[in-house]
């Protein structure tokens, strides 16, 4: 036996496997090398979705079904290596959601956590736990597990955002619960901007004691993220693999903002080419500003603003920016780190 390949099959062994199979028993030695692999082995493939193309299909869906009838009018970004599984990576889901002017996507709640990364439009809102937030391009918005949430658009233009959910993680654990709220919209009990004021100024209410593993900040506005990156670039501290990369955090713990999904924003200056990097967290990227290309496992993906692409676990990935580029990304890194699984390889960098 080795960790690389199973022992030979013989007629006697096969007959034996068949006999014990009837009793729901099976030999480890026949499967060991495929279930405990020397390196990550995934069906997940690298892929890029052009936003302009997806947007046209979404607007077409806008004429086919309302947000209310659909519950959520979303086109799932399906990884081409896992068709039919509603996954962009093995552990995570991605979708593009459209809410047209005047529409409401009705209130519901579920065990799955969601992030919204705002792609297109201005001023639609999502509501969580009685607070609404108005969404602008580049904002990172959190829906914690089990929180009531509904979306609405009182602006005069279509609003599109990227949904990142941990649906496959929750399915893996068989831990899914979901229910509808009795009304389309939950009551508004707090003012717009409340959570950012309370928790987003590097301060916390003096007696604040909340141990939920999720950030109390609801919307991390792009304007602030961009300003942080712009200020930091003055030090010229470019990481060879990541440029300048920040992670979104829960201000009460310093941990990632969400319990199952890690999220990041990075700046690559014009002309920068990163060193190749690989890590065990397959990662979904979307471009906020700039253009360039990413090479994943030898395939080149050219990108511009709002395009979305995915890099599988443990595949060498490098980026090149033709102009200053700002890229949002998310992965299951937070969960892998908690489980002692996360690994990175910086190559020669
Ligand atoms: O907005 O609540 O893309 O429940 C998938 C499931 C979005 C949402 C998705 C959802 C939502």
Coordinates of C-alpha atoms and ligand atoms in Angstrom, one line a residue:
X1 CA 0.0 0.0 0.0
X2 CA 1.1 3.5 -0.6
X3 CA -0.6 6.9 -0.2
X4 CA -0.4 7.3 -4.0
X5 CA -2.2 4.3 -5.4
X6 CA -4.4 1.4 -4.3
X7 CA -3.2 -2.2 -4.2
X8 CA -4.0 -4.4 -7.2
X9 CA -7.4 -5.9 -7.6
X10 CA -7.6 -9.7 -7.8
X11 CA -10.7 -11.8 -8.5
X12 CA -10.6 -13.0 -4.9
X13 CA -10.4 -9.5 -3.6
X14 CA -13.2 -8.3 -5.8
X15 CA -15.5 -11.2 -4.8
X16 CA -14.7 -10.3 -1.2
X17 CA -15.5 -6.6 -1.7
X18 CA -18.8 -7.6 -3.3
X19 CA -19.7 -9.9 -0.3
X20 CA -18.9 -7.3 2.4
X21 CA -20.5 -4.5 0.3
X22 CA -23.9 -6.2 0.8
X23 CA -23.3 -5.6 4.5
X24 CA -22.4 -1.9 4.0
X25 CA -18.7 -2.5 4.6
X26 CA -16.0 -1.5 2.2
X27 CA -12.2 -1.8 2.3
X28 CA -10.3 1.4 3.0
X29 CA -7.2 0.2 1.1
X30 CA -9.1 0.3 -2.2
X31 CA -10.1 4.0 -1.7
X32 CA -7.5 5.5 0.6
X33 CA -5.4 7.2 -2.1
X34 CA -8.5 8.9 -3.5
X35 CA -10.0 10.1 -0.2
X36 CA -6.7 11.2 1.4
X37 CA -4.8 12.8 -1.4
X38 CA -1.2 14.1 -1.3
X39 CA -2.4 17.5 -2.5
X40 CA -5.9 19.1 -2.8
X41 CA -7.8 17.5 -5.7
X42 CA -10.9 19.4 -6.7
X43 CA -13.5 19.5 -9.4
X44 CA -13.5 23.3 -9.1
X45 CA -12.1 24.9 -12.2
X46 CA -10.8 28.5 -12.8
X47 CA -13.3 30.6 -14.7
X48 CA -14.2 34.2 -15.4
X49 CA -17.7 35.8 -15.9
X50 CA -17.9 39.0 -17.8
X51 CA -20.2 41.4 -16.0
X52 CA -21.6 43.0 -19.1
X53 CA -22.8 39.7 -20.4
X54 CA -24.3 38.6 -17.1
X55 CA -26.0 42.0 -16.7
X56 CA -27.8 41.7 -20.0
X57 CA -29.1 38.2 -19.0
X58 CA -30.2 39.6 -15.6
X59 CA -32.1 42.5 -17.2
X60 CA -33.8 39.9 -19.4
X61 CA -34.7 37.9 -16.3
X62 CA -36.2 41.2 -15.0
X63 CA -38.8 40.9 -17.8
X64 CA -39.5 37.2 -16.9
X65 CA -40.1 37.2 -13.2
X66 CA -40.4 39.7 -10.4
X67 CA -38.1 39.7 -7.3
X68 CA -41.2 38.9 -5.2
X69 CA -42.2 35.9 -7.2
X70 CA -38.7 34.6 -7.5
X71 CA -38.1 35.4 -3.8
X72 CA -34.6 36.3 -4.9
X73 CA -34.0 37.1 -8.6
X74 CA -30.5 35.7 -8.8
X75 CA -28.4 34.1 -11.5
X76 CA -26.1 31.6 -9.9
X77 CA -22.4 31.7 -11.0
X78 CA -21.9 28.0 -11.4
X79 CA -18.4 26.6 -11.5
X80 CA -18.0 24.8 -14.9
X81 CA -16.4 21.9 -13.1
X82 CA -19.5 21.3 -10.8
X83 CA -22.5 22.0 -13.0
X84 CA -25.9 21.7 -11.2
X85 CA -24.3 22.0 -7.7
X86 CA -25.0 25.7 -7.2
X87 CA -21.4 26.3 -6.3
X88 CA -18.7 28.6 -7.4
X89 CA -16.1 26.7 -5.3
X90 CA -16.5 23.4 -3.4
X91 CA -17.5 25.3 -0.2
X92 CA -19.1 28.5 -1.4
X93 CA -21.9 29.9 -3.5
X94 CA -22.0 33.0 -5.7
X95 CA -24.9 34.7 -7.4
X96 CA -25.8 38.0 -9.1
X97 CA -28.9 39.5 -7.7
X98 CA -31.1 42.1 -9.5
X99 CA -33.7 44.3 -7.8
X100 CA -35.5 46.7 -10.1
X101 CA -36.9 50.1 -9.1
X102 CA -39.9 49.7 -6.9
X103 CA -39.3 46.1 -6.1
X104 CA -39.0 44.2 -2.9
X105 CA -37.3 40.9 -2.3
X106 CA -39.3 39.6 0.6
X107 CA -38.0 39.2 4.2
X108 CA -36.8 35.8 5.2
X109 CA -34.0 34.2 7.3
X110 CA -31.8 31.2 7.0
X111 CA -28.8 29.5 8.6
X112 CA -26.6 30.5 5.7
X113 CA -24.6 33.6 6.0
X114 CA -24.5 36.1 3.1
X115 CA -22.3 38.8 1.9
X116 CA -23.4 41.4 -0.7
X117 CA -20.7 43.0 -2.8
X118 CA -22.4 45.9 -4.6
X119 CA -21.7 45.9 -8.4
X120 CA -24.0 48.2 -10.2
X121 CA -26.6 50.9 -9.4
X122 CA -27.0 53.2 -6.4
X123 CA -29.2 53.7 -3.5
X124 CA -31.2 50.4 -3.2
X125 CA -31.3 49.0 0.3
X126 CA -31.1 45.8 2.2
X127 CA -32.5 45.5 5.7
X128 CA -31.1 43.3 8.5
X129 CA -32.3 43.3 12.1
X130 CA -34.5 46.4 11.7
X131 CA -31.8 48.5 10.0
X132 CA -31.7 49.5 6.4
X133 CA -28.5 50.3 4.6
X134 CA -28.3 52.1 1.3
X135 CA -25.9 50.4 -1.1
X136 CA -23.3 52.0 -3.3
X137 CA -20.8 50.3 -5.7
X138 CA -18.0 48.6 -3.8
X139 CA -19.8 48.4 -0.5
X140 CA -19.4 45.2 1.4
X141 CA -22.6 44.2 3.3
X142 CA -23.2 41.4 5.7
X143 CA -26.2 39.3 6.4
X144 CA -25.4 37.2 9.6
X145 CA -26.7 33.7 9.9
X146 CA -30.3 33.5 11.1
X147 CA -30.9 37.3 10.6
X148 CA -34.2 38.5 9.0
X149 CA -33.4 40.3 5.8
X150 CA -35.2 41.9 2.8
X151 CA -34.1 44.0 -0.1
X152 CA -35.8 46.9 -1.7
X153 CA -35.1 49.4 -4.4
X154 CA -36.5 52.9 -4.1
X155 CA -34.0 54.4 -6.5
X156 CA -34.7 54.9 -10.2
X157 CA -32.2 52.4 -11.6
X158 CA -31.7 48.7 -11.5
X159 CA -29.4 47.5 -8.7
X160 CA -27.1 44.5 -9.0
X161 CA -24.9 43.0 -6.4
X162 CA -22.8 39.8 -6.0
X163 CA -24.2 37.5 -3.3
X164 CA -21.6 35.3 -1.6
X165 CA -23.1 32.6 0.6
X166 CA -21.9 29.6 2.6
X167 CA -24.7 27.4 1.2
X168 CA -22.4 24.4 0.4
X169 CA -20.8 24.6 3.9
X170 CA -24.2 24.5 5.6
X171 CA -25.3 21.7 3.3
X172 CA -22.2 19.8 4.2
X173 CA -23.1 20.0 7.9
X174 CA -26.8 19.3 7.2
X175 CA -27.6 22.4 9.2
X176 CA -30.0 24.3 7.0
X177 CA -33.0 26.1 8.5
X178 CA -35.0 28.7 6.7
X179 CA -38.3 30.6 7.1
X180 CA -40.3 33.4 5.5
X181 CA -41.3 36.5 7.5
X182 CA -45.1 37.1 7.6
X183 CA -44.7 40.5 5.8
X184 CA -42.8 41.4 2.7
X185 CA -40.6 43.8 4.7
X186 CA -39.5 43.7 8.3
X187 CA -40.3 46.7 10.4
X188 CA -37.6 49.4 10.4
X189 CA -36.5 50.0 14.0
X190 CA -33.1 51.7 13.7
X191 CA -31.9 54.6 11.6
X192 CA -29.8 54.3 8.4
X193 CA -26.1 54.2 9.4
X194 CA -26.7 53.1 13.0
X195 CA -24.4 50.1 13.1
X196 CA -21.6 51.9 11.3
X197 CA -21.8 54.7 13.9
X198 CA -21.9 52.4 16.8
X199 CA -19.3 49.8 15.7
X200 CA -17.4 51.3 12.8
X201 CA -15.5 54.2 14.4
X202 CA -12.9 52.0 16.2
X203 CA -15.1 52.3 19.3
X204 CA -17.7 50.1 20.9
X205 CA -20.6 50.9 23.2
X206 CA -19.1 50.8 26.7
X207 CA -21.1 47.8 27.9
X208 CA -21.2 46.0 24.6
X209 CA -21.0 42.3 25.1
X210 CA -21.9 40.2 22.2
X211 CA -20.2 36.9 21.5
X212 CA -21.7 36.1 18.1
X213 CA -19.0 35.1 15.7
X214 CA -20.0 37.8 13.2
X215 CA -19.3 41.5 12.9
X216 CA -21.9 43.9 14.2
X217 CA -21.0 46.2 11.3
X218 CA -23.6 45.8 8.5
X219 CA -22.1 47.8 5.7
X220 CA -18.4 48.5 5.1
X221 CA -18.6 51.4 2.7
X222 CA -16.3 51.4 -0.3
X223 CA -15.3 55.1 0.3
X224 CA -13.7 54.2 3.6
X225 CA -12.0 51.0 2.3
X226 CA -10.6 52.9 -0.7
X227 CA -9.3 55.7 1.5
X228 CA -7.5 53.2 3.7
X229 CA -5.8 51.6 0.7
X230 CA -4.9 55.0 -0.8
X231 CA -3.4 56.3 2.5
X232 CA -1.5 53.0 3.0
X233 CA 0.0 53.0 -0.5
X234 CA 2.0 56.1 0.5
X235 CA 4.4 53.8 2.4
X236 CA 5.1 51.7 -0.7
X237 CA 4.7 48.5 1.3
X238 CA 3.9 46.2 -1.6
X239 CA 3.6 42.6 -0.8
X240 CA 5.1 40.6 -3.8
X241 CA 2.1 38.2 -3.8
X242 CA -0.8 40.5 -2.9
X243 CA 0.1 44.1 -3.5
X244 CA -1.6 45.9 -0.7
X245 CA -4.3 43.6 0.8
X246 CA -6.7 44.2 3.7
X247 CA -9.1 41.9 5.3
X248 CA -12.6 42.9 6.6
X249 CA -12.8 42.3 10.3
X250 CA -15.2 42.1 13.2
X251 CA -14.2 45.1 15.3
X252 CA -15.0 43.4 18.6
X253 CA -12.6 40.5 18.0
X254 CA -10.3 41.3 15.1
X255 CA -11.4 38.1 13.5
X256 CA -12.7 37.9 10.0
X257 CA -16.1 39.7 9.6
X258 CA -18.1 36.5 9.1
X259 CA -17.8 33.0 10.6
X260 CA -17.6 31.0 7.4
X261 CA -16.5 33.5 4.7
X262 CA -13.3 35.6 4.7
X263 CA -13.4 38.8 2.7
X264 CA -10.6 41.0 1.4
X265 CA -9.9 44.1 -0.7
X266 CA -6.6 44.6 -2.4
X267 CA -4.9 47.3 -4.4
X268 CA -2.4 46.6 -7.2
X269 CA -0.7 49.7 -8.6
X270 CA -0.5 50.3 -12.3
X271 CA 2.2 48.0 -13.8
X272 CA 2.4 45.7 -10.8
X273 CA 2.8 42.0 -11.4
X274 CA 2.4 39.7 -8.4
X275 CA 4.5 36.7 -7.7
X276 CA 2.6 33.4 -8.0
X277 CA 0.7 32.4 -4.9
X278 CA -1.4 29.4 -3.9
X279 CA -3.4 28.6 -0.9
X280 CA -6.0 26.0 0.1
X281 CA -8.9 28.5 0.1
X282 CA -10.4 28.6 -3.4
X283 CA -11.1 32.3 -3.9
X284 CA -13.8 34.4 -5.7
X285 CA -12.5 37.7 -7.0
X286 CA -14.4 40.7 -8.4
X287 CA -12.8 43.8 -9.8
X288 CA -13.9 47.2 -8.5
X289 CA -11.5 49.4 -10.5
X290 CA -8.9 49.0 -13.1
X291 CA -8.0 46.3 -15.7
X292 CA -5.4 43.6 -16.0
X293 CA -5.2 39.9 -16.0
X294 CA -4.9 36.9 -13.7
X295 CA -3.0 33.8 -14.5
X296 CA -4.5 30.7 -12.8
X297 CA -2.9 27.4 -13.3
X298 CA -1.5 28.6 -16.6
X299 CA -4.7 30.0 -18.0
X300 CA -4.9 33.8 -18.6
X301 CA -8.1 35.6 -17.6
X302 CA -8.3 39.3 -18.8
X303 CA -10.4 41.4 -16.6
X304 CA -12.0 44.9 -16.2
X305 CA -14.3 46.5 -13.7
X306 CA -17.1 44.2 -12.3
X307 CA -15.8 41.0 -13.9
X308 CA -15.8 38.0 -11.6
X309 CA -13.4 35.1 -11.5
X310 CA -12.6 32.1 -9.4
X311 CA -9.3 30.5 -8.5
X312 CA -9.5 26.9 -7.2
X313 CA -7.7 25.6 -4.1
X314 CA -3.9 25.2 -4.4
X315 CA -3.6 26.4 -8.0
X316 CA -0.8 29.0 -8.7
X317 CA -2.4 32.4 -9.2
X318 CA -0.8 35.7 -10.2
X319 CA -2.2 39.1 -11.1
X320 CA -1.0 41.9 -13.4
X321 CA -2.5 45.4 -13.3
X322 CA -2.5 47.6 -16.4
X323 CA -3.9 50.4 -14.3
X324 CA -4.4 50.9 -10.6
X325 CA -6.6 48.0 -9.8
X326 CA -8.8 47.4 -6.7
X327 CA -10.0 43.8 -6.3
X328 CA -12.5 42.4 -3.8
X329 CA -12.3 38.7 -2.9
X330 CA -13.8 36.1 -0.6
X331 CA -13.1 32.5 0.4
X332 CA -13.6 30.0 3.2
X333 CA -10.2 30.9 4.7
X334 CA -11.7 31.8 8.1
X335 CA -13.3 28.4 8.4
X336 CA -10.1 26.6 7.3
X337 CA -8.0 28.5 9.7
X338 CA -10.3 27.7 12.6
X339 CA -10.1 24.0 11.7
X340 CA -6.3 24.1 11.4
X341 CA -6.4 23.3 7.6
X342 CA -5.4 26.5 5.9
X343 CA -2.1 26.4 4.0
X344 CA -0.4 28.9 1.7
X345 CA 2.6 28.7 -0.6
X346 CA 4.3 31.9 -1.6
X347 CA 6.6 30.3 -4.1
X348 CA 9.9 32.2 -4.2
X349 CA 8.4 35.4 -2.9
Ligands
LIG1 O1 -30.7 37.6 -0.7 O2 -31.3 36.3 0.9 O3 -28.2 34.7 -3.8 O4 -31.5 33.8 0.4 C1 -29.3 33.2 -2.4 C2 -30.1 33.0 -1.4 C3 -29.5 35.5 -2.1 C4 -30.8 36.5 -0.2 C5 -29.0 34.5 -2.8 C6 -30.6 34.0 -0.6 C7 -30.3 35.3 -1.0

